PDB file of C-alpha atoms in Angstrom:
ATOM      1  CA  UNK A 117      12.422 -28.048  -0.873  1.00  0.00           C
ATOM      2  CA  UNK A 118      15.906 -26.873  -1.750  1.00  0.00           C
ATOM      3  CA  UNK A 119      17.330 -25.052  -4.760  1.00  0.00           C
ATOM      4  CA  UNK A 120      21.020 -24.307  -5.334  1.00  0.00           C
ATOM      5  CA  UNK A 121      22.122 -21.145  -7.172  1.00  0.00           C
ATOM      6  CA  UNK A 122      25.173 -18.955  -7.661  1.00  0.00           C
ATOM      7  CA  UNK A 123      25.441 -15.273  -8.502  1.00  0.00           C
ATOM      8  CA  UNK A 124      26.321 -14.326 -12.089  1.00  0.00           C
ATOM      9  CA  UNK A 125      28.183 -11.257 -13.199  1.00  0.00           C
ATOM     10  CA  UNK A 126      27.781 -11.530 -16.979  1.00  0.00           C
ATOM     11  CA  UNK A 127      24.368 -10.257 -18.095  1.00  0.00           C
ATOM     12  CA  UNK A 128      22.609  -9.514 -21.357  1.00  0.00           C
ATOM     13  CA  UNK A 129      21.095 -11.685 -24.081  1.00  0.00           C
ATOM     14  CA  UNK A 130      24.462 -12.908 -25.368  1.00  0.00           C
ATOM     15  CA  UNK A 131      25.632 -13.954 -21.918  1.00  0.00           C
ATOM     16  CA  UNK A 132      22.309 -15.693 -21.283  1.00  0.00           C
ATOM     17  CA  UNK A 133      22.597 -17.699 -24.522  1.00  0.00           C
ATOM     18  CA  UNK A 134      26.096 -18.851 -23.584  1.00  0.00           C
ATOM     19  CA  UNK A 135      24.835 -19.778 -20.143  1.00  0.00           C
ATOM     20  CA  UNK A 136      22.017 -21.908 -21.566  1.00  0.00           C
ATOM     21  CA  UNK A 137      24.393 -23.676 -23.967  1.00  0.00           C
ATOM     22  CA  UNK A 138      26.492 -24.683 -20.963  1.00  0.00           C
ATOM     23  CA  UNK A 139      23.493 -26.302 -19.252  1.00  0.00           C
ATOM     24  CA  UNK A 140      22.648 -23.395 -16.947  1.00  0.00           C
ATOM     25  CA  UNK A 141      19.545 -21.246 -16.453  1.00  0.00           C
ATOM     26  CA  UNK A 142      19.719 -17.476 -15.886  1.00  0.00           C
ATOM     27  CA  UNK A 143      17.476 -16.081 -13.188  1.00  0.00           C
ATOM     28  CA  UNK A 144      16.950 -13.414 -10.583  1.00  0.00           C
ATOM     29  CA  UNK A 145      16.059 -13.292  -6.915  1.00  0.00           C
ATOM     30  CA  UNK A 146      14.500 -10.105  -5.551  1.00  0.00           C
ATOM     31  CA  UNK A 147      12.556  -8.762  -2.600  1.00  0.00           C
ATOM     32  CA  UNK A 148      13.238  -7.679   0.954  1.00  0.00           C
ATOM     33  CA  UNK A 149      15.795  -4.984   1.653  1.00  0.00           C
ATOM     34  CA  UNK A 150      18.462  -6.587  -0.541  1.00  0.00           C
ATOM     35  CA  UNK A 151      19.233  -5.469  -4.086  1.00  0.00           C
ATOM     36  CA  UNK A 152      17.921  -7.897  -6.761  1.00  0.00           C
ATOM     37  CA  UNK A 153      20.579 -10.487  -7.516  1.00  0.00           C
ATOM     38  CA  UNK A 154      21.248 -12.079 -10.906  1.00  0.00           C
ATOM     39  CA  UNK A 155      21.703 -15.825 -10.456  1.00  0.00           C
ATOM     40  CA  UNK A 156      22.345 -18.992 -12.413  1.00  0.00           C
ATOM     41  CA  UNK A 157      21.196 -22.556 -11.738  1.00  0.00           C
ATOM     42  CA  UNK A 158      21.895 -26.002 -13.191  1.00  0.00           C
ATOM     43  CA  UNK A 159      19.181 -26.733 -15.736  1.00  0.00           C
ATOM     44  CA  UNK A 160      18.463 -30.435 -15.207  1.00  0.00           C
ATOM     45  CA  UNK A 161      17.909 -30.406 -11.411  1.00  0.00           C
ATOM     46  CA  UNK A 162      15.745 -27.294 -11.820  1.00  0.00           C
ATOM     47  CA  UNK A 163      13.755 -28.868 -14.656  1.00  0.00           C
ATOM     48  CA  UNK A 164      12.905 -31.919 -12.539  1.00  0.00           C
ATOM     49  CA  UNK A 165      12.027 -29.743  -9.534  1.00  0.00           C
ATOM     50  CA  UNK A 166       9.568 -27.775 -11.662  1.00  0.00           C
ATOM     51  CA  UNK A 167       7.699 -31.011 -12.401  1.00  0.00           C
ATOM     52  CA  UNK A 168       6.851 -31.297  -8.683  1.00  0.00           C
ATOM     53  CA  UNK A 169       3.649 -29.482  -7.730  1.00  0.00           C
ATOM     54  CA  UNK A 170       4.918 -28.431  -4.309  1.00  0.00           C
ATOM     55  CA  UNK A 171       7.848 -26.569  -5.882  1.00  0.00           C
ATOM     56  CA  UNK A 172       5.391 -23.994  -7.230  1.00  0.00           C
ATOM     57  CA  UNK A 173       3.495 -23.327  -3.992  1.00  0.00           C
ATOM     58  CA  UNK A 174       5.995 -23.864  -1.178  1.00  0.00           C
ATOM     59  CA  UNK A 175       8.607 -21.773   0.571  1.00  0.00           C
ATOM     60  CA  UNK A 176      11.934 -22.915  -0.883  1.00  0.00           C
ATOM     61  CA  UNK A 177      15.336 -22.993   0.775  1.00  0.00           C
ATOM     62  CA  UNK A 178      17.749 -21.392  -1.670  1.00  0.00           C
ATOM     63  CA  UNK A 179      21.450 -21.954  -1.173  1.00  0.00           C
ATOM     64  CA  UNK A 180      22.996 -18.904  -2.831  1.00  0.00           C
ATOM     65  CA  UNK A 181      26.797 -18.886  -2.816  1.00  0.00           C
ATOM     66  CA  UNK A 182      26.734 -21.086   0.273  1.00  0.00           C
ATOM     67  CA  UNK A 183      24.297 -18.869   2.193  1.00  0.00           C
ATOM     68  CA  UNK A 184      20.705 -19.888   2.880  1.00  0.00           C
ATOM     69  CA  UNK A 185      17.703 -17.759   1.904  1.00  0.00           C
ATOM     70  CA  UNK A 186      13.965 -18.432   1.938  1.00  0.00           C
ATOM     71  CA  UNK A 187      12.374 -17.753  -1.430  1.00  0.00           C
ATOM     72  CA  UNK A 188       9.187 -18.297  -3.400  1.00  0.00           C
ATOM     73  CA  UNK A 189       8.999 -19.204  -7.085  1.00  0.00           C
ATOM     74  CA  UNK A 190       7.412 -16.294  -8.955  1.00  0.00           C
ATOM     75  CA  UNK A 191       7.864 -16.837 -12.691  1.00  0.00           C
ATOM     76  CA  UNK A 192       9.237 -19.381 -15.163  1.00  0.00           C
ATOM     77  CA  UNK A 193       9.863 -18.790 -18.858  1.00  0.00           C
ATOM     78  CA  UNK A 194       9.986 -21.861 -21.114  1.00  0.00           C
ATOM     79  CA  UNK A 195      11.332 -22.363 -24.615  1.00  0.00           C
ATOM     80  CA  UNK A 196       8.613 -22.110 -27.266  1.00  0.00           C
ATOM     81  CA  UNK A 197       8.765 -25.789 -28.258  1.00  0.00           C
ATOM     82  CA  UNK A 198      11.623 -27.473 -26.362  1.00  0.00           C
ATOM     83  CA  UNK A 199      11.435 -28.689 -22.735  1.00  0.00           C
ATOM     84  CA  UNK A 200      13.961 -26.051 -21.707  1.00  0.00           C
ATOM     85  CA  UNK A 201      13.770 -23.465 -18.933  1.00  0.00           C
ATOM     86  CA  UNK A 202      14.831 -20.100 -20.337  1.00  0.00           C
ATOM     87  CA  UNK A 203      14.627 -17.870 -17.243  1.00  0.00           C
ATOM     88  CA  UNK A 204      13.348 -18.079 -13.675  1.00  0.00           C
ATOM     89  CA  UNK A 205      12.399 -15.554 -10.976  1.00  0.00           C
ATOM     90  CA  UNK A 206      12.370 -16.025  -7.200  1.00  0.00           C
ATOM     91  CA  UNK A 207      11.163 -13.681  -4.463  1.00  0.00           C
ATOM     92  CA  UNK A 208      12.704 -13.467  -1.000  1.00  0.00           C
ATOM     93  CA  UNK A 209      10.201 -13.868   1.821  1.00  0.00           C
ATOM     94  CA  UNK A 210      10.223 -12.668   5.417  1.00  0.00           C
ATOM     95  CA  UNK A 211       8.591 -14.642   8.218  1.00  0.00           C
ATOM     96  CA  UNK A 212       6.570 -11.629   9.400  1.00  0.00           C
ATOM     97  CA  UNK A 213       5.304 -10.433   6.000  1.00  0.00           C
ATOM     98  CA  UNK A 214       2.259 -11.862   4.242  1.00  0.00           C
ATOM     99  CA  UNK A 215       2.639 -13.306   0.766  1.00  0.00           C
ATOM    100  CA  UNK A 216       0.190 -13.692  -2.125  1.00  0.00           C
ATOM    101  CA  UNK A 217       0.378 -17.125  -3.767  1.00  0.00           C
ATOM    102  CA  UNK A 218      -1.649 -19.408  -6.048  1.00  0.00           C
ATOM    103  CA  UNK A 219      -2.277 -22.723  -4.307  1.00  0.00           C
ATOM    104  CA  UNK A 220      -3.508 -25.892  -6.088  1.00  0.00           C
ATOM    105  CA  UNK A 221      -6.797 -27.558  -5.151  1.00  0.00           C
ATOM    106  CA  UNK A 222      -6.958 -31.293  -4.469  1.00  0.00           C
ATOM    107  CA  UNK A 223     -10.429 -32.791  -4.978  1.00  0.00           C
ATOM    108  CA  UNK A 224     -11.240 -35.862  -2.865  1.00  0.00           C
ATOM    109  CA  UNK A 225     -14.204 -38.260  -2.416  1.00  0.00           C
ATOM    110  CA  UNK A 226     -15.649 -37.542  -5.846  1.00  0.00           C
ATOM    111  CA  UNK A 227     -16.382 -41.233  -6.513  1.00  0.00           C
ATOM    112  CA  UNK A 228     -18.558 -41.610  -3.408  1.00  0.00           C
ATOM    113  CA  UNK A 229     -20.541 -38.404  -3.892  1.00  0.00           C
ATOM    114  CA  UNK A 230     -24.323 -38.592  -4.524  1.00  0.00           C
ATOM    115  CA  UNK A 231     -23.725 -36.779  -7.803  1.00  0.00           C
ATOM    116  CA  UNK A 232     -21.699 -39.723  -9.117  1.00  0.00           C
ATOM    117  CA  UNK A 233     -23.223 -42.695  -7.266  1.00  0.00           C
ATOM    118  CA  UNK A 234     -26.912 -41.744  -7.522  1.00  0.00           C
ATOM    119  CA  UNK A 235     -27.110 -39.435 -10.532  1.00  0.00           C
ATOM    120  CA  UNK A 236     -24.184 -40.645 -12.673  1.00  0.00           C
ATOM    121  CA  UNK A 237     -23.373 -36.965 -13.118  1.00  0.00           C
ATOM    122  CA  UNK A 238     -20.365 -35.526 -14.899  1.00  0.00           C
ATOM    123  CA  UNK A 239     -18.192 -33.625 -12.397  1.00  0.00           C
ATOM    124  CA  UNK A 240     -16.311 -30.613 -13.735  1.00  0.00           C
ATOM    125  CA  UNK A 241     -13.553 -28.810 -11.833  1.00  0.00           C
ATOM    126  CA  UNK A 242     -14.086 -25.160 -12.737  1.00  0.00           C
ATOM    127  CA  UNK A 243     -10.936 -24.007 -10.902  1.00  0.00           C
ATOM    128  CA  UNK A 244      -7.816 -26.040 -10.183  1.00  0.00           C
ATOM    129  CA  UNK A 245      -6.144 -23.438  -7.942  1.00  0.00           C
ATOM    130  CA  UNK A 246      -6.972 -20.317  -5.950  1.00  0.00           C
ATOM    131  CA  UNK A 247      -5.146 -17.169  -4.840  1.00  0.00           C
ATOM    132  CA  UNK A 248      -4.451 -16.941  -1.115  1.00  0.00           C
ATOM    133  CA  UNK A 249      -2.778 -14.542   1.290  1.00  0.00           C
ATOM    134  CA  UNK A 250      -0.951 -15.706   4.413  1.00  0.00           C
ATOM    135  CA  UNK A 251       2.287 -15.593   6.352  1.00  0.00           C
ATOM    136  CA  UNK A 252       5.022 -17.855   4.939  1.00  0.00           C
ATOM    137  CA  UNK A 253       4.741 -20.231   7.883  1.00  0.00           C
ATOM    138  CA  UNK A 254       1.034 -20.841   7.187  1.00  0.00           C
ATOM    139  CA  UNK A 255       1.367 -21.472   3.436  1.00  0.00           C
ATOM    140  CA  UNK A 256      -0.211 -24.849   2.519  1.00  0.00           C
ATOM    141  CA  UNK A 257       1.148 -26.980  -0.332  1.00  0.00           C
ATOM    142  CA  UNK A 258      -2.458 -27.537  -1.465  1.00  0.00           C
ATOM    143  CA  UNK A 259      -6.040 -27.053  -0.286  1.00  0.00           C
ATOM    144  CA  UNK A 260      -8.326 -30.075  -0.064  1.00  0.00           C
ATOM    145  CA  UNK A 261     -11.873 -29.872  -1.426  1.00  0.00           C
ATOM    146  CA  UNK A 262     -14.186 -32.619  -0.102  1.00  0.00           C
ATOM    147  CA  UNK A 263     -16.771 -33.677  -2.710  1.00  0.00           C
ATOM    148  CA  UNK A 264     -18.497 -36.368  -0.614  1.00  0.00           C
ATOM    149  CA  UNK A 265     -21.673 -34.247  -0.336  1.00  0.00           C
ATOM    150  CA  UNK A 266     -21.709 -33.031  -3.962  1.00  0.00           C
ATOM    151  CA  UNK A 267     -25.110 -33.431  -5.656  1.00  0.00           C
ATOM    152  CA  UNK A 268     -26.188 -32.811  -9.242  1.00  0.00           C
ATOM    153  CA  UNK A 269     -27.280 -29.249  -9.843  1.00  0.00           C
ATOM    154  CA  UNK A 270     -25.744 -27.899  -6.633  1.00  0.00           C
ATOM    155  CA  UNK A 271     -22.232 -26.514  -7.316  1.00  0.00           C
ATOM    156  CA  UNK A 272     -19.561 -26.140  -4.659  1.00  0.00           C
ATOM    157  CA  UNK A 273     -18.412 -22.557  -4.114  1.00  0.00           C
ATOM    158  CA  UNK A 274     -15.256 -21.249  -2.494  1.00  0.00           C
ATOM    159  CA  UNK A 275     -17.267 -20.359   0.625  1.00  0.00           C
ATOM    160  CA  UNK A 276     -18.062 -24.086   1.050  1.00  0.00           C
ATOM    161  CA  UNK A 277     -14.366 -24.952   1.475  1.00  0.00           C
ATOM    162  CA  UNK A 278     -12.665 -24.728   4.850  1.00  0.00           C
ATOM    163  CA  UNK A 279      -9.339 -22.952   4.433  1.00  0.00           C
ATOM    164  CA  UNK A 280      -6.359 -23.702   6.692  1.00  0.00           C
ATOM    165  CA  UNK A 281      -5.905 -21.465   9.707  1.00  0.00           C
ATOM    166  CA  UNK A 282      -4.257 -18.153   8.841  1.00  0.00           C
ATOM    167  CA  UNK A 283      -5.050 -18.470   5.128  1.00  0.00           C
ATOM    168  CA  UNK A 284      -7.363 -15.989   3.364  1.00  0.00           C
ATOM    169  CA  UNK A 285      -8.699 -16.347  -0.171  1.00  0.00           C
ATOM    170  CA  UNK A 286      -7.966 -13.483  -2.563  1.00  0.00           C
ATOM    171  CA  UNK A 287     -10.309 -13.773  -5.542  1.00  0.00           C
ATOM    172  CA  UNK A 288     -11.576 -11.429  -8.242  1.00  0.00           C
ATOM    173  CA  UNK A 289     -15.090 -12.800  -7.694  1.00  0.00           C
ATOM    174  CA  UNK A 290     -16.537 -12.820  -4.195  1.00  0.00           C
ATOM    175  CA  UNK A 291     -17.586 -16.476  -4.109  1.00  0.00           C
ATOM    176  CA  UNK A 292     -16.524 -18.299  -7.308  1.00  0.00           C
ATOM    177  CA  UNK A 293     -17.775 -21.751  -8.295  1.00  0.00           C
ATOM    178  CA  UNK A 294     -15.130 -24.453  -7.908  1.00  0.00           C
ATOM    179  CA  UNK A 295     -17.011 -27.629  -8.902  1.00  0.00           C
ATOM    180  CA  UNK A 296     -20.222 -28.424 -10.783  1.00  0.00           C
ATOM    181  CA  UNK A 297     -22.025 -31.738 -11.383  1.00  0.00           C
ATOM    182  CA  UNK A 298     -24.347 -32.092 -14.361  1.00  0.00           C
ATOM    183  CA  UNK A 299     -26.456 -35.009 -15.512  1.00  0.00           C
ATOM    184  CA  UNK A 300     -26.026 -35.817 -19.190  1.00  0.00           C
ATOM    185  CA  UNK A 301     -29.322 -35.225 -20.990  1.00  0.00           C
ATOM    186  CA  UNK A 302     -30.928 -34.117 -17.756  1.00  0.00           C
ATOM    187  CA  UNK A 303     -32.175 -30.910 -19.311  1.00  0.00           C
ATOM    188  CA  UNK A 304     -34.120 -32.704 -22.089  1.00  0.00           C
ATOM    189  CA  UNK A 305     -35.635 -35.172 -19.640  1.00  0.00           C
ATOM    190  CA  UNK A 306     -36.743 -32.392 -17.350  1.00  0.00           C
ATOM    191  CA  UNK A 307     -38.390 -30.504 -20.210  1.00  0.00           C
ATOM    192  CA  UNK A 308     -40.271 -33.608 -21.357  1.00  0.00           C
ATOM    193  CA  UNK A 309     -41.552 -34.401 -17.865  1.00  0.00           C
ATOM    194  CA  UNK A 310     -42.679 -30.800 -17.425  1.00  0.00           C
ATOM    195  CA  UNK A 311     -44.407 -30.746 -20.809  1.00  0.00           C
ATOM    196  CA  UNK A 312     -46.336 -33.996 -20.252  1.00  0.00           C
ATOM    197  CA  UNK A 313     -48.742 -32.734 -17.516  1.00  0.00           C
ATOM    198  CA  UNK A 314     -49.329 -29.557 -19.512  1.00  0.00           C
ATOM    199  CA  UNK A 315     -50.300 -31.599 -22.557  1.00  0.00           C
ATOM    200  CA  UNK A 316     -52.782 -33.673 -20.504  1.00  0.00           C
ATOM    201  CA  UNK A 317     -54.310 -30.585 -18.941  1.00  0.00           C
ATOM    202  CA  UNK A 318     -54.735 -28.734 -22.254  1.00  0.00           C
ATOM    203  CA  UNK A 319     -58.201 -30.179 -23.195  1.00  0.00           C
ATOM    204  CA  UNK A 320     -59.586 -29.417 -19.727  1.00  0.00           C
ATOM    205  CA  UNK A 321     -58.634 -25.775 -20.013  1.00  0.00           C
ATOM    206  CA  UNK A 322     -61.087 -25.230 -22.883  1.00  0.00           C
ATOM    207  CA  UNK A 323     -63.851 -27.506 -21.662  1.00  0.00           C
ATOM    208  CA  UNK A 324     -64.690 -30.862 -23.252  1.00  0.00           C
ATOM    209  CA  UNK A 325     -62.850 -31.789 -26.329  1.00  0.00           C
ATOM    210  CA  UNK A 326     -64.919 -31.557 -29.488  1.00  0.00           C
ATOM    211  CA  UNK A 327     -65.802 -34.934 -31.006  1.00  0.00           C
ATOM    212  CA  UNK A 328     -64.014 -35.874 -34.146  1.00  0.00           C
ATOM    213  CA  UNK A 329     -65.859 -34.819 -37.296  1.00  0.00           C
ATOM    214  CA  UNK A 330     -67.017 -37.717 -39.408  1.00  0.00           C
ATOM    215  CA  UNK A 331     -66.517 -37.637 -43.134  1.00  0.00           C
ATOM    216  CA  UNK A 332     -69.755 -37.381 -45.130  1.00  0.00           C
ATOM    217  CA  UNK A 333     -70.352 -40.369 -47.301  1.00  0.00           C
ATOM    218  CA  UNK A 334     -71.855 -39.813 -50.670  1.00  0.00           C
TER     219      UNK A 334
END
């Protein structure tokens, strides 16, 4: 994907406000051996690009003053209540240096899983993206999670997902849960079924049950 930017000389909060009123977005591009560069971009094309998932997790081709650079989106600041981009940060990337990026998860085959077809379970996506480390050339737009074997009560962990070649997961937890499937009311049903045999076995535990005492008639 491509993004077009130009360098800006005027900086500061006042200059940024004037820039936004003219339909531009202030930003910065940093990284590599080059000094961070203050940039400006047209708001509307940038706004529509930010609505595309791949724009957030792909290596972008930035045309900066007519010269091409490879960058990665790092941060976006939005207006508190208006659909307006206030500031944006990009990082330069080098082909031989690993990058750390959050990549979205795409869940497939949920409808044909045993959890849904046999148990009518409710499937919950615990995480919608994961942190990965890889070289820029190996960065995937998304990672697919196959739910065709998902069963109720058996969650899918990160270790169950096959990552693309050259991609390593970087997570705070060693093996986080990504998806769970629960049966509505399953807990109550299980408790009742477990309690029933115990109730039947209760008289046997103390020998024969005592006969019911008859009321004395006067």
